[in-house]
Structure formats: C-alpha cells, structure tokens
Amino acid sequence: PGLRPFVLSDVQLTGTRIGSGAYGKVEEVVVPVGAAAKTIYPILQEGDATTAGLPKATQFVRKCQLMSTLRHPNIVQFLGVAFFPGSRLPALVMERLLTSLHDLLAPDPPPPSGAVTPLSLFSMALKCSVLHNVACGLAYLHERSSPVIHRDLSARNVLLDSEIVAKIADLGVARIVPHVRAAATMTKGPGASVYMPPEAFAPSRSNIEKSKYDASIDVFSLGVVTIFAIGEVFPCDPLEHNYFDEKSGVLLGRTELQRRSHYMRNVNEQLRACGQLRGDHPLIRLIQQCLHNLPSKRPGIGEVLRLLDEARAGVRDEGSERNKRELVRALQTQPRNQNLEHVFRDLVTENAHLQSRVQTKDREIARKDEESEREKQALRQELKRKEVDLAETRQQLIQKETEMTRNKAELTRKEAEVTRAEETIRREQQQIQEMRQRETELVQAKDREIALLQQQLGGKQSASYTCQVSGPGLTSATVNQPTHVLVQLTDSSGRPHSLPLNVTAQLALVSKATRTKTRWPNESRVSVATTSPSQYEVSYTPVSRGQNKLHVQINDREINGSAFTVTVYPDPRQLGHPVTVTGLDCPYGIAFKSHQEMIVSECGGHRLSIFDIREQKIRTFGSCGDSPNQMIRPAGIATDDTDNIYVSSNHKLQKFTSRGELIKCIGQEGSKEGEGE
C-alpha cells in the first residue's frame, strides 16, 4: 500500500538492457517517453543501522519517498515504480540519459586503433564542467535540511544527458543523517570498493557488516572520480596496503593518496598535455584533499566547488561547444554491446577485490581473537589470584568472628559487674536513707529538749531579745547556687543574746495562680547553723526561679519582717527548665560519673540532671530543640574516663563536658550513612 502513490501505469519494456551493477539491472522502458527502470536483486534487499528491524517493503517505500523529494538539475529524476510480468519485485523508473561517465572514459570493448572515439572529444573543459555538475549535485544532497549521503558515488553512477550535463544516479543506498558531519552506523563498504574511503571498511569484532562514517565518504568518492575523469584510466583498487622502508627497516602503511600514486601520473600527463601542469593546480589540490585518510581533514562540498570553479576558470574553452556537439553525435552513433560480458567481467573483478579485502579482515579478526585469548588467560590468572585473596579474607573474617565472640563474653561479664555495682549502690542508698531518718529523729529529740528548756526558763525571759537579719540571700538568689542569711540576736541592753533558741527556716515558691498562697518544696536545701546563742546562719540553695518566700522562725514564731521576699534568678549553667518541683520529668537513662555523681536523662523535661552521692541535685542542662546543645526526649547516656557525658537524642549523638558544655555533635535525621532515624 505504501507504494501506491509512486506506481506508474502504461510502462512498457523495450527489451534493451542498458547495464547492470552490484545492486540490480537497468533496462530501457517507455513511460510514454523514454525512461530507464532499475530492478533490485532480491538478495540485496537488505537494510542497515537506519532501517534495521523494518520489513523489506517498508525499506523500499522509504527509499522511494526519499528519491521523490529530490529535485535538482544534477540529480537523475525519479519518476516512480513499475511492476513487470514475471517479476514480483518493483522496479525504479527514472529518466533516460545518454551514457555514463564510466562508459565514456573506459568503453568496452575498446575502439579500434586510430578510430575517432568519444573519449578523444572529451576535452579538459568538458571534464571540469562534468566534475562541477557532480559537485553541485552533492552540494544539493549535503546541504538539505536533512542531509542525504549518497554512499555509492562512482563513474558508473554519473550519467550524461544530450547536453553533456552530469547527473548523479542510483540513490538506492542513500541515507538521511541529522547533519552533514554526523557519523552514522551503516552498511560497511556499501559501494564499489575502489571508490570507498578506509572508514567504510573499519573492522568491527561485534558486527563485521556495520561501520560509522559521515558525508565525507561522498567527498572521497568524488576525488577518485576526478582521478578517473582527468587521467582517463580506471583507478583499480591497489592491493598493496603497506611498504617496507629500506632506510629505517620498518614496515609502514600507505596513505590513500600513495596507494593511487600510479594513477596520479596519468593525471599529471593529461594536465601537461593541456599546458596546465603545475604543483598547485586546483585539480591536484582537490584530489589531495579529498583522498585524505582522516574524514575530518577532507574539505566540505563548498570548498570542493570553489576548487572546481578555479579549475574551470583556468581552462581554455575554445571550441568546447563544437566538441560537445561532436561528442554527443559520437555517443549517439556508438554501437551498443548486446552481450554485456564486460559488465559481468567488472563485477567479477570487483568481487575479487572484495574477497581480498574480506580475507584481510579475516586475518585481522583472527589476530584479535588471539589477543582476546591472551587477555582471557590473563583474566583467568587474575581470577585465581583473587580467589586466593578471597580465601585469605575469609580466614581473617573467621578470626574476627572468634574475637567478637570473646568480646561478647567479656561484655557479658562486664554487664554482670555493673549489675552487682548497681545492687551495691542500692544498698548504700538504703543506708543513706536510714541515716537521714536517724538524723531527723535526733533533731526532733533536740528540738523537744530545747522546748522543754524554754518552758523552764519562762516566756518572759525568752522573749527579751531583738533580731537583726542581713546577708546576700535576703532579697535575691540564683537557682542551684547556695547563699545564706545571717540572724543576730541582742538582749534588751544591746548585748549579744546568751540563751540558746530554736531557730528554723523554710523557703517557699510563690504560687503563680494566686500570688498569695505558697507551697513548701521539700527539695530546697535549707539549713541553720550557729556558733553562739546570739548568731545563726540560715543557708539555702533555691531550685525554682521566680518569687520565693524565706520564712525564719524562733521557737515556732515568725521573726519581724518574715517572710522575706527573695527573687530567684535562673542559673546561667542551667539551659533547661525544670518541669516539676523535683526537677525530674519522665526519667529514662542513668549513668554514673566516677562513682561520685549520678546523671539522669529526662525524656519529658528534654534535659540531663546531675545528683551527688547524697541524691541532691547539683545542676541540670539541656533544653527542648533540634539545635546544638538542645535535645528531644534524651534516652541513652554514658560517660568515659575523662567524665565526658554522651547522650543520644534528636536522631544524633552529643558529647558534653561534666559542666554541660557541648563538645561535639554527630549525625542528623535520615536513613543514609551517618544519619539516624
């Protein structure tokens, strides 16, 4: 169905075979005007990297679509396709031209000696004009928005019309590329080998039929066509790829230009015959640049046109029109060879060259196979060495596992020791509790003795004293910082009081709800010491910031000015805020520092609290947050030999000094290495 727009009706074969090539045969047809039809051989209906995987019919349709878009005076016009009786394959129908450049330069069979041949009328001016026509056709193909690479440019595919205007034919293997210098993977050596550059035959171990090249392949082919057209000798593909340098004794490779040096002598002779031989002749420069081994060093089609224009300008064209008319008349009257044996002879010759190249590539592949086998042997030896290393690594791993087992046993023993130490601490704490209870009983007994003594002395005598209170703790204090108040007693005569009295003191936090009621925290450490009956020192350590009331009593009676208002300021060392009166909110982890202090992690308070051996709180640090020196629900804690504290929280691990100063913070939230969840 895809061929329907291109199918021509009323196409008739005349029975005249025009020629044949490596890809198909060409026959004369009537459309109703004269035309030529090319039938592709079935065995050659194959694609390349640009059409791989497509059905053959789809590939043929794409070729027809490509040729139908080409419109240029130097491109053979594609007319359509036709189906002939006895063949299931479609034939490409194109305009009929006079002859090909190859048949003009190398007629077969050769003309009789001394006869006037069309080649003798093919002047240098006409040669330059024909080459310029070919370059214009290539420029049209290469400079399209989607450049087209011909890939099979040869003298057989350059056809001449009745005005000796050259047109490029046989675009059956042409390919569209993104841009003119884009290297595409395509069939290796698609055209005649004599016209192909070295990259078209680049060896490939994985797929010998594929290679990469760009539009410079057509420029190379044009250089070979120029040698043929100017030198008038078909440049058979030389088989000598290397040569031996007698001076250096080294086998050197030949360049493409060196391989064709024999045919360059024919070019020089033809230019000398025209009186134009010189080293910088534009045709010589054109051939040298087009046959460069590296595609990137070959000229673009614009530079090729410039050199051909320069060559045309330097050629005398006297009588060129007369030569053209005579040449056309000679071509029209030249008898055609009906048996076409020379065509098949060329194919056999070309096939021999191709087989020689294939043998060369086979030798290269065999050499690379040997290199690959050596590499495999080296890899096997390396694998054996790796296996030995792996066995040693496994043995080391077994030793590490044994060591880990011993370490686990040692850890179990250490945990048992810790359990015993905790039991010892528990018993010691119980003893401390009993000692405190005994101390309380002794104090109560002493208070009873003092009260009894006061009753014996009488209320009148005991009331004859005056109190004077002073000291830094009378109006302000700092959380967790000990302070004191001095109470001095004098009698009515102003002398120091001489009788012992029962002086007591308490510190209470003012309620934030009513500002009037007070509550009596049992953790505020308040003590009264005396060195004489006339002087008492009230010492206390506040644990709650804000407004506190200091109550001082003598014989269970408030002294003048009591209760004293004390403003308690936060401890600059304490970064958190106690949640409860006792300062413990959801205790979770516990650790000991030098068996003298106990550290407790508070999940609810987001802080750490430190107690001494008497279970008295020394200080707290930490606050709720995700910044350094802050924590959220601290859990595990530990200490080291230098009394540094380690705490895990906030998806990280923090290290503090024994005073609560941050040393280091490790980790952050996440599931990657160095992160915690």
XYZ file of C-alpha atoms in Angstrom:
677
model
C 0.000 0.000 0.000
C 2.827 2.443 0.680
C 3.976 2.240 -2.972
C 0.580 3.202 -4.421
C 1.445 6.949 -4.825
C 4.558 6.015 -6.856
C 3.176 3.262 -9.150
C 3.175 4.206 -12.873
C 0.755 2.767 -15.423
C 1.396 2.069 -19.128
C 5.078 1.318 -18.551
C 6.474 -0.997 -21.234
C 9.845 -2.717 -21.500
C 11.650 -2.182 -24.814
C 13.857 -5.260 -24.318
C 17.034 -3.183 -24.299
C 19.289 -3.687 -21.290
C 21.199 -0.519 -20.535
C 23.505 -2.014 -17.928
C 23.782 -3.779 -14.597
C 25.651 -3.328 -11.373
C 26.214 -4.827 -7.956
C 22.695 -3.918 -6.807
C 20.485 -4.510 -9.848
C 19.978 -4.409 -13.592
C 18.932 -1.363 -15.684
C 16.598 -1.719 -18.684
C 15.001 0.744 -21.106
C 11.252 1.377 -20.780
C 8.654 3.671 -22.359
C 6.607 5.747 -19.926
C 5.210 7.175 -22.634
C 8.547 8.944 -23.124
C 11.883 7.171 -22.872
C 12.943 6.192 -19.401
C 15.049 3.629 -17.554
C 13.898 1.088 -14.985
C 16.139 -0.484 -12.345
C 15.156 -3.806 -10.765
C 16.965 -4.537 -7.481
C 18.324 -8.054 -6.988
C 16.341 -9.878 -4.257
C 19.456 -10.945 -2.364
C 20.450 -7.290 -1.977
C 17.177 -6.148 -0.426
C 18.673 -5.553 2.997
C 18.802 -2.590 5.327
C 21.416 -1.083 7.591
C 21.503 0.506 11.038
C 18.997 3.183 9.967
C 16.388 0.631 8.780
C 17.277 -2.358 10.971
C 14.255 -4.335 12.022
C 11.986 -2.894 9.297
C 10.288 -5.131 6.703
C 11.911 -5.080 3.258
C 8.787 -3.500 1.730
C 8.925 -0.667 4.271
C 12.597 -0.066 3.474
C 11.819 0.098 -0.271
C 8.943 2.549 0.327
C 11.236 4.792 2.368
C 13.777 4.820 -0.469
C 11.039 5.821 -2.916
C 9.854 8.566 -0.565
C 13.416 9.892 -0.314
C 14.035 9.913 -4.093
C 10.646 11.523 -4.792
C 11.696 14.597 -2.756
C 14.896 15.199 -4.773
C 14.597 17.890 -7.477
C 17.863 19.207 -8.952
C 19.344 19.615 -12.458
C 22.276 17.400 -11.464
C 20.203 14.600 -9.878
C 18.576 11.929 -12.094
C 14.820 12.451 -11.860
C 12.863 9.689 -10.117
C 9.572 9.061 -11.980
C 8.011 6.247 -9.956
C 7.875 2.450 -9.717
C 6.520 -0.229 -12.019
C 5.769 -3.958 -11.882
C 6.681 -6.090 -14.914
C 5.399 -9.535 -15.891
C 7.365 -12.442 -14.477
C 8.756 -10.438 -11.546
C 7.272 -9.890 -8.101
C 9.737 -7.108 -7.351
C 9.057 -3.436 -8.153
C 11.377 -1.542 -10.498
C 12.531 2.060 -10.009
C 11.623 4.163 -13.086
C 13.939 7.134 -13.789
C 14.628 9.471 -16.687
C 16.660 8.022 -19.586
C 20.069 9.628 -20.225
C 22.669 9.265 -22.939
C 25.509 7.373 -21.242
C 27.525 7.084 -18.058
C 30.852 8.736 -17.311
C 32.426 5.283 -16.887
C 31.330 4.099 -20.365
C 32.654 7.340 -21.846
C 36.080 7.012 -20.164
C 36.514 3.225 -20.453
C 34.387 1.822 -23.332
C 34.173 -1.951 -23.531
C 35.157 -3.366 -25.923
C 37.921 -0.821 -26.681
C 37.553 1.050 -30.004
C 39.771 0.119 -32.972
C 43.177 1.719 -33.111
C 43.180 5.083 -34.885
C 39.381 5.488 -34.736
C 37.829 8.732 -33.529
C 36.327 7.858 -30.139
C 34.049 9.868 -27.864
C 36.877 9.985 -25.314
C 39.114 11.849 -27.765
C 36.432 14.565 -27.920
C 36.148 14.777 -24.111
C 38.163 17.973 -23.588
C 39.576 19.264 -20.287
C 36.920 21.995 -20.241
C 34.152 19.382 -20.543
C 35.798 17.263 -17.828
C 35.877 20.209 -15.404
C 32.267 21.030 -16.299
C 31.134 17.434 -15.641
C 33.003 17.325 -12.284
C 31.434 20.668 -11.343
C 27.965 19.238 -12.165
C 28.654 16.268 -9.855
C 29.803 18.583 -7.043
C 26.645 20.692 -7.462
C 24.521 17.556 -7.138
C 26.389 16.520 -3.959
C 26.027 20.051 -2.571
C 22.263 19.781 -3.066
C 22.203 16.442 -1.191
C 24.520 17.506 1.639
C 23.008 20.957 2.238
C 19.392 19.858 2.612
C 17.669 20.419 5.959
C 18.008 16.646 6.390
C 21.325 15.916 4.614
C 21.500 12.867 2.339
C 24.654 10.734 1.933
C 24.867 9.011 -1.480
C 27.340 6.292 -0.299
C 27.767 4.799 -3.814
C 29.171 7.646 -5.910
C 31.178 6.270 -8.848
C 31.741 6.958 -12.545
C 29.003 4.415 -13.375
C 26.513 6.443 -11.304
C 27.374 9.732 -13.040
C 25.135 9.885 -16.141
C 25.397 12.369 -19.027
C 22.495 13.800 -20.993
C 22.466 15.084 -24.560
C 23.993 18.386 -23.396
C 26.863 16.616 -21.559
C 25.339 17.727 -18.257
C 26.226 15.289 -15.497
C 23.549 13.918 -13.193
C 24.010 11.737 -10.126
C 22.069 8.466 -10.319
C 21.406 5.332 -8.252
C 20.433 6.721 -4.815
C 19.120 3.312 -3.761
C 21.638 3.064 -0.908
C 21.492 6.751 0.078
C 20.844 7.552 3.734
C 19.431 10.555 5.597
C 21.548 11.808 8.541
C 20.903 14.537 11.191
C 23.650 16.776 9.779
C 26.395 16.509 7.202
C 29.173 15.686 9.723
C 27.066 13.220 11.754
C 28.750 9.789 11.869
C 26.020 7.179 11.360
C 26.240 3.392 11.752
C 25.595 1.948 8.279
C 26.463 -0.942 5.994
C 30.219 -1.408 5.672
C 31.578 -0.688 2.175
C 28.192 -0.055 0.503
C 29.582 0.954 -2.897
C 32.365 -0.138 -5.242
C 35.495 -0.728 -3.178
C 37.733 1.394 -5.430
C 35.661 4.476 -4.565
C 35.291 3.761 -0.818
C 37.366 5.509 1.923
C 39.141 3.487 4.645
C 36.500 4.182 7.331
C 33.904 2.330 5.227
C 35.914 -0.865 5.850
C 36.796 -0.273 9.520
C 36.998 -3.673 11.308
C 34.365 -4.494 13.927
C 34.531 -7.614 16.100
C 30.863 -7.475 17.099
C 29.333 -6.926 13.646
C 31.507 -7.061 10.569
C 28.732 -5.652 8.367
C 28.441 -2.289 10.186
C 30.635 0.815 10.260
C 30.391 4.528 11.109
C 31.023 7.343 8.638
C 29.591 10.699 7.562
C 29.077 12.720 4.358
C 32.845 12.924 3.760
C 32.543 9.452 2.186
C 30.985 11.147 -0.876
C 33.835 13.705 -0.982
C 36.368 10.844 -1.024
C 34.471 9.121 -3.863
C 34.427 12.399 -5.820
C 38.239 12.546 -5.509
C 38.529 9.054 -7.056
C 36.071 10.053 -9.837
C 38.291 13.101 -10.507
C 41.379 10.859 -10.909
C 39.431 8.670 -13.366
C 37.963 11.608 -15.319
C 41.206 13.590 -15.660
C 43.655 10.672 -16.023
C 41.318 8.648 -18.324
C 42.492 5.397 -16.675
C 40.257 3.407 -14.351
C 41.979 3.510 -10.903
C 41.746 -0.158 -9.964
C 41.888 -0.734 -6.238
C 45.582 -1.482 -5.448
C 46.192 -4.359 -3.072
C 49.486 -3.003 -1.643
C 48.473 -1.622 1.737
C 51.954 -1.422 3.283
C 55.521 -0.986 2.108
C 58.981 -1.708 3.506
C 61.191 1.301 4.223
C 64.746 0.205 3.380
C 66.343 3.086 5.290
C 64.564 2.556 8.605
C 63.845 -1.148 8.141
C 60.240 -0.576 9.255
C 57.013 -1.746 7.633
C 54.990 1.412 7.018
C 51.372 1.931 5.983
C 50.429 3.689 2.766
C 48.043 6.601 2.640
C 45.105 6.538 0.228
C 46.889 9.080 -1.990
C 50.095 6.986 -2.013
C 48.110 3.887 -2.983
C 46.912 5.777 -6.077
C 50.225 7.449 -6.976
C 50.424 5.412 -10.207
C 47.155 6.928 -11.436
C 48.214 10.414 -10.341
C 50.933 10.207 -13.014
C 48.173 9.862 -15.630
C 46.529 12.993 -14.206
C 49.820 14.891 -14.467
C 50.311 13.732 -18.065
C 46.823 14.921 -19.070
C 47.396 18.313 -17.412
C 50.810 18.561 -19.087
C 49.193 17.840 -22.453
C 46.876 20.811 -21.851
C 49.778 23.008 -20.766
C 48.413 23.372 -17.241
C 50.671 21.117 -15.162
C 51.836 22.854 -12.002
C 52.184 21.752 -8.391
C 49.423 23.977 -7.054
C 46.871 23.213 -9.747
C 43.368 23.300 -8.190
C 42.592 19.794 -9.505
C 45.767 18.409 -7.859
C 44.843 20.127 -4.584
C 41.275 18.839 -4.876
C 42.442 15.216 -5.257
C 44.967 15.511 -2.415
C 42.392 16.923 -0.004
C 39.537 14.595 -0.994
C 41.693 11.441 -0.564
C 42.853 12.301 2.961
C 42.727 9.260 5.263
C 41.016 11.199 8.071
C 37.400 12.221 7.327
C 37.786 15.401 9.393
C 40.642 16.580 7.144
C 38.654 16.297 3.904
C 37.115 19.510 2.511
C 33.453 20.334 2.675
C 31.413 20.389 -0.501
C 31.635 24.197 -0.571
C 35.457 24.075 -0.732
C 35.208 21.419 -3.470
C 33.023 23.740 -5.577
C 35.482 26.597 -5.063
C 38.431 24.493 -6.307
C 36.435 23.291 -9.342
C 35.397 26.867 -10.175
C 39.081 27.832 -10.018
C 39.961 24.904 -12.316
C 37.210 25.835 -14.832
C 38.397 29.444 -14.883
C 41.928 28.337 -15.808
C 40.905 26.086 -18.742
C 40.659 27.458 -22.283
C 37.236 26.646 -23.676
C 37.812 27.447 -27.351
C 35.725 25.057 -29.393
C 34.099 23.477 -26.346
C 30.629 23.819 -27.859
C 31.797 22.175 -31.076
C 33.481 19.403 -29.070
C 30.281 18.938 -27.124
C 28.158 18.545 -30.270
C 30.630 16.127 -31.808
C 30.860 14.185 -28.565
C 27.079 13.859 -28.355
C 26.912 12.732 -32.006
C 29.656 10.160 -31.394
C 27.900 8.832 -28.311
C 24.588 8.569 -30.129
C 26.119 6.649 -33.048
C 28.324 4.435 -30.872
C 27.195 0.780 -31.195
C 25.903 -0.842 -28.029
C 27.353 -4.025 -26.720
C 24.493 -6.505 -26.525
C 26.120 -9.366 -24.640
C 27.098 -7.227 -21.613
C 30.008 -9.543 -20.875
C 32.139 -6.594 -19.882
C 29.624 -5.718 -17.147
C 29.918 -9.131 -15.568
C 33.688 -9.027 -16.042
C 33.780 -5.816 -13.993
C 31.625 -7.470 -11.367
C 33.992 -10.451 -11.209
C 36.985 -8.127 -10.880
C 35.274 -6.117 -8.190
C 34.241 -9.312 -6.425
C 37.889 -10.467 -6.407
C 38.901 -7.187 -4.804
C 36.152 -7.543 -2.231
C 37.200 -11.112 -1.449
C 40.766 -9.916 -0.971
C 39.552 -7.294 1.473
C 37.428 -9.860 3.286
C 40.461 -12.140 3.634
C 42.435 -9.227 5.043
C 39.661 -8.519 7.540
C 39.513 -12.224 8.436
C 43.215 -12.139 9.241
C 42.663 -9.067 11.399
C 39.822 -10.827 13.211
C 41.999 -13.922 13.761
C 44.742 -11.719 15.189
C 42.285 -10.023 17.502
C 40.939 -13.425 18.545
C 44.456 -14.410 19.572
C 44.803 -11.172 21.526
C 41.433 -11.842 23.150
C 42.534 -15.359 24.116
C 45.668 -13.942 25.721
C 43.554 -11.421 27.604
C 41.242 -14.220 28.767
C 44.238 -16.215 30.006
C 45.479 -13.169 31.914
C 41.998 -12.695 33.373
C 41.907 -16.349 34.451
C 45.210 -15.922 36.260
C 43.930 -12.730 37.863
C 40.775 -14.594 38.909
C 42.848 -17.327 40.556
C 44.817 -14.689 42.444
C 41.587 -13.042 43.537
C 40.283 -16.413 44.743
C 43.416 -16.872 46.870
C 42.950 -13.371 48.285
C 39.293 -14.187 48.970
C 40.271 -17.337 50.873
C 42.684 -15.308 52.988
C 39.976 -12.715 53.600
C 37.556 -15.436 54.688
C 40.153 -16.782 57.135
C 40.629 -13.299 58.545
C 36.848 -12.953 58.837
C 36.666 -16.204 60.822
C 39.359 -14.880 63.157
C 37.430 -11.628 63.573
C 34.244 -13.554 64.379
C 36.124 -15.566 67.023
C 37.449 -12.348 68.510
C 33.932 -10.874 68.508
C 32.677 -13.955 70.399
C 35.338 -13.403 73.043
C 34.421 -9.716 73.222
C 30.753 -10.611 73.691
C 31.675 -12.908 76.589
C 33.755 -10.112 78.117
C 30.838 -7.713 77.659
C 28.516 -10.153 79.436
C 30.966 -10.325 82.327
C 31.157 -6.517 82.474
C 27.358 -6.281 82.489
C 27.268 -8.693 85.440
C 29.769 -6.480 87.265
C 27.602 -3.428 86.529
C 24.569 -5.265 87.922
C 26.470 -6.058 91.107
C 27.641 -2.436 91.328
C 24.058 -1.192 90.949
C 22.963 -3.549 93.730
C 25.746 -2.167 95.944
C 24.626 1.391 95.186
C 21.047 0.474 96.012
C 22.103 -0.885 99.417
C 24.215 2.218 100.065
C 21.268 4.458 99.160
C 19.096 2.500 101.578
C 21.701 3.009 104.297
C 21.787 6.728 103.497
C 18.001 6.861 103.801
C 18.173 5.165 107.198
C 20.889 7.593 108.333
C 18.728 10.550 107.263
C 15.780 9.141 109.181
C 18.006 8.717 112.257
C 19.244 12.285 111.831
C 15.656 13.529 111.692
C 14.827 11.677 114.891
C 17.859 13.183 116.654
C 16.892 16.690 115.523
C 13.352 16.201 116.756
C 14.666 14.995 120.120
C 16.923 18.033 120.342
C 14.011 20.319 119.499
C 11.975 18.753 122.272
C 14.819 19.332 124.739
C 15.103 22.968 123.655
C 11.360 23.481 124.004
C 11.437 21.937 127.467
C 14.339 24.200 128.440
C 12.474 27.254 127.189
C 9.448 26.304 129.268
C 11.675 26.060 132.316
C 13.230 29.474 131.683
C 9.836 31.119 131.176
C 8.303 33.026 128.345
C 9.222 36.405 129.738
C 12.941 35.835 129.717
C 12.937 34.076 126.282
C 11.157 36.943 124.614
C 13.613 39.547 125.720
C 15.700 39.721 122.519
C 15.932 41.768 119.294
C 16.525 40.260 115.798
C 18.603 41.787 113.044
C 18.617 39.941 109.643
C 21.185 40.571 106.872
C 23.108 38.752 104.178
C 23.205 38.240 100.367
C 20.297 35.756 100.346
C 17.817 38.137 101.961
C 16.474 39.651 98.707
C 17.885 37.650 95.752
C 19.447 34.327 94.873
C 20.358 32.110 91.897
C 18.944 28.693 91.044
C 21.218 25.886 92.285
C 23.635 28.463 93.827
C 23.988 28.250 97.655
C 23.525 31.505 99.621
C 22.887 32.482 103.260
C 21.206 34.940 105.629
C 22.734 35.983 109.000
C 20.379 36.322 112.017
C 21.907 38.254 115.006
C 20.172 38.367 118.419
C 20.728 41.002 121.137
C 19.065 41.384 124.525
C 17.314 44.455 125.818
C 20.587 46.050 126.857
C 22.081 45.622 123.366
C 24.436 42.850 124.319
C 24.619 39.518 122.431
C 21.882 37.132 123.444
C 23.209 34.379 125.710
C 20.435 31.796 125.845
C 20.068 29.105 123.107
C 16.939 29.376 120.948
C 15.235 27.059 118.414
C 15.811 28.855 115.082
C 14.245 27.277 111.963
C 13.857 28.419 108.335
C 11.950 27.388 105.202
C 11.972 28.570 101.546
C 8.678 28.501 99.603
C 7.855 29.287 95.953
C 5.043 31.806 95.488
C 2.144 30.238 93.572
C 1.741 31.693 90.075
C -2.002 31.062 90.198
C -2.958 33.239 93.209
C 0.231 35.107 94.069
C -0.776 34.720 97.719
C -0.676 31.052 98.594
C 2.642 29.329 98.993
C 3.786 25.776 98.619
C 6.658 24.255 100.524
C 9.098 22.420 98.248
C 10.898 19.650 100.042
C 13.902 19.769 97.723
C 15.086 23.265 98.696
C 18.099 22.594 100.854
C 17.699 24.949 103.904
C 19.865 24.579 106.974
C 20.526 26.607 110.146
C 23.951 26.684 111.769
C 25.125 28.539 114.904
C 28.409 29.279 116.604
C 26.851 31.089 119.585
C 23.347 31.719 121.022
C 23.444 35.248 119.537
C 24.270 34.427 115.907
C 22.573 31.986 113.475
C 23.371 31.407 109.799
C 20.478 30.338 107.544
C 21.864 28.657 104.381
C 19.725 27.559 101.424
C 20.008 26.549 97.756
C 16.922 27.521 95.659
C 15.811 25.162 92.895
C 12.921 27.189 91.404
C 13.283 30.592 89.837
C 10.810 33.390 90.438
C 9.385 34.899 93.642
C 10.198 32.851 96.751
C 9.378 33.435 100.432
C 12.028 32.871 103.112
C 10.401 32.087 106.470
C 12.589 32.437 109.621
C 11.092 31.297 112.965
C 12.354 31.354 116.541
C 10.601 28.953 118.826
C 7.945 28.390 116.103
C 7.198 32.121 115.818
C 7.928 34.309 112.767
C 10.549 36.963 113.425
C 9.983 40.569 112.477
C 9.894 41.005 108.633
C 9.363 37.311 107.964
C 8.521 36.027 105.413
C 11.190 37.765 103.311
C 10.619 38.058 99.527
C 13.552 36.565 97.612
C 13.819 36.869 93.817
C 15.467 33.728 92.444
C 17.167 34.156 89.059
C 17.918 31.322 86.593
C 21.259 29.585 86.832
C 23.279 30.555 83.711
C 24.646 26.999 83.725
C 21.115 25.545 83.579
C 19.890 25.631 79.934
C 16.612 23.786 80.512
C 13.567 24.484 82.631
C 12.500 22.093 85.375
C 9.055 20.723 84.758
C 8.365 19.514 88.240
C 9.391 20.636 91.675
C 11.838 17.767 91.940
C 13.276 18.554 88.501
C 12.678 15.011 87.151
C 10.231 14.541 84.290
C 9.974 11.004 82.869
C 13.482 9.811 83.847
C 14.737 7.227 81.362
C 18.507 6.639 81.314
C 21.034 6.660 84.142
C 24.844 6.742 84.287
C 27.498 7.260 86.973
C 30.490 9.555 86.873
C 33.486 8.467 88.959
C 31.007 6.779 91.385
C 30.533 10.247 92.931
C 27.754 11.695 90.780
C 24.661 10.256 89.110
C 23.366 11.503 85.719
C 19.683 11.061 84.761
C 18.174 11.685 81.283
C 14.656 13.193 81.433
C 12.529 12.389 78.357
C 9.728 14.698 79.472
C 11.992 17.567 80.528
C 14.323 17.255 77.491
C 17.402 17.672 79.725
C 20.008 15.956 81.904
C 20.075 16.227 85.736
C 23.166 15.535 87.874
C 22.912 14.393 91.536
C 25.617 13.913 94.139
C 26.086 10.805 96.257
C 23.502 12.151 98.770
C 20.934 12.283 95.926
C 20.971 16.070 96.000
C 20.571 17.737 92.601
C 23.723 19.588 91.622
C 22.724 21.027 88.242
C 20.764 20.426 85.037
C 21.482 21.323 81.420
C 19.804 20.987 78.034
C 16.538 22.295 76.594
C 13.931 21.194 74.046
C 15.035 21.807 70.464
C 16.976 20.484 67.463
C 19.893 22.921 67.614
C 23.295 22.015 69.101
C 23.215 21.830 72.939
C 19.475 21.029 72.715
C 17.766 17.657 72.818
C 14.387 15.997 72.295
C 13.482 13.093 74.593
C 17.048 12.108 75.537
C 17.310 8.363 76.116
C 20.658 6.591 76.394
C 23.546 8.219 78.281
C 27.101 7.161 79.073
C 30.373 8.564 80.456
C 34.048 7.989 79.698
C 37.238 8.037 81.762
C 37.519 11.840 81.442
C 33.959 12.333 82.835
C 32.645 13.480 79.450
C 28.923 12.774 79.000
C 27.405 11.147 75.863
C 23.663 11.404 75.197
C 21.578 10.098 72.262
C 18.573 12.180 71.099
C 17.246 14.156 68.122
C 18.484 11.397 65.738
C 22.049 12.298 66.787
C 24.724 11.771 69.437
C 26.041 14.717 71.513
C 29.154 14.898 73.682
C 29.245 17.278 76.715
C 31.763 18.126 79.395
C 30.900 17.374 83.026
C 29.767 21.040 83.289
C 27.259 20.669 80.402
C 29.351 22.361 77.695
C 28.864 20.928 74.183
C 31.998 19.314 72.710
C 30.772 17.532 69.591
C 27.555 16.659 67.751
C 27.415 13.627 65.424
C 24.642 12.667 62.962
C 21.358 14.076 61.748
C 17.907 12.812 60.837
C 17.856 10.438 57.846
C 18.470 6.866 56.677
C 21.843 7.324 54.970
C 25.260 6.572 56.415
C 25.990 8.911 59.355
C 22.256 9.687 59.817
C 19.754 8.336 62.342
C 16.073 7.583 62.446
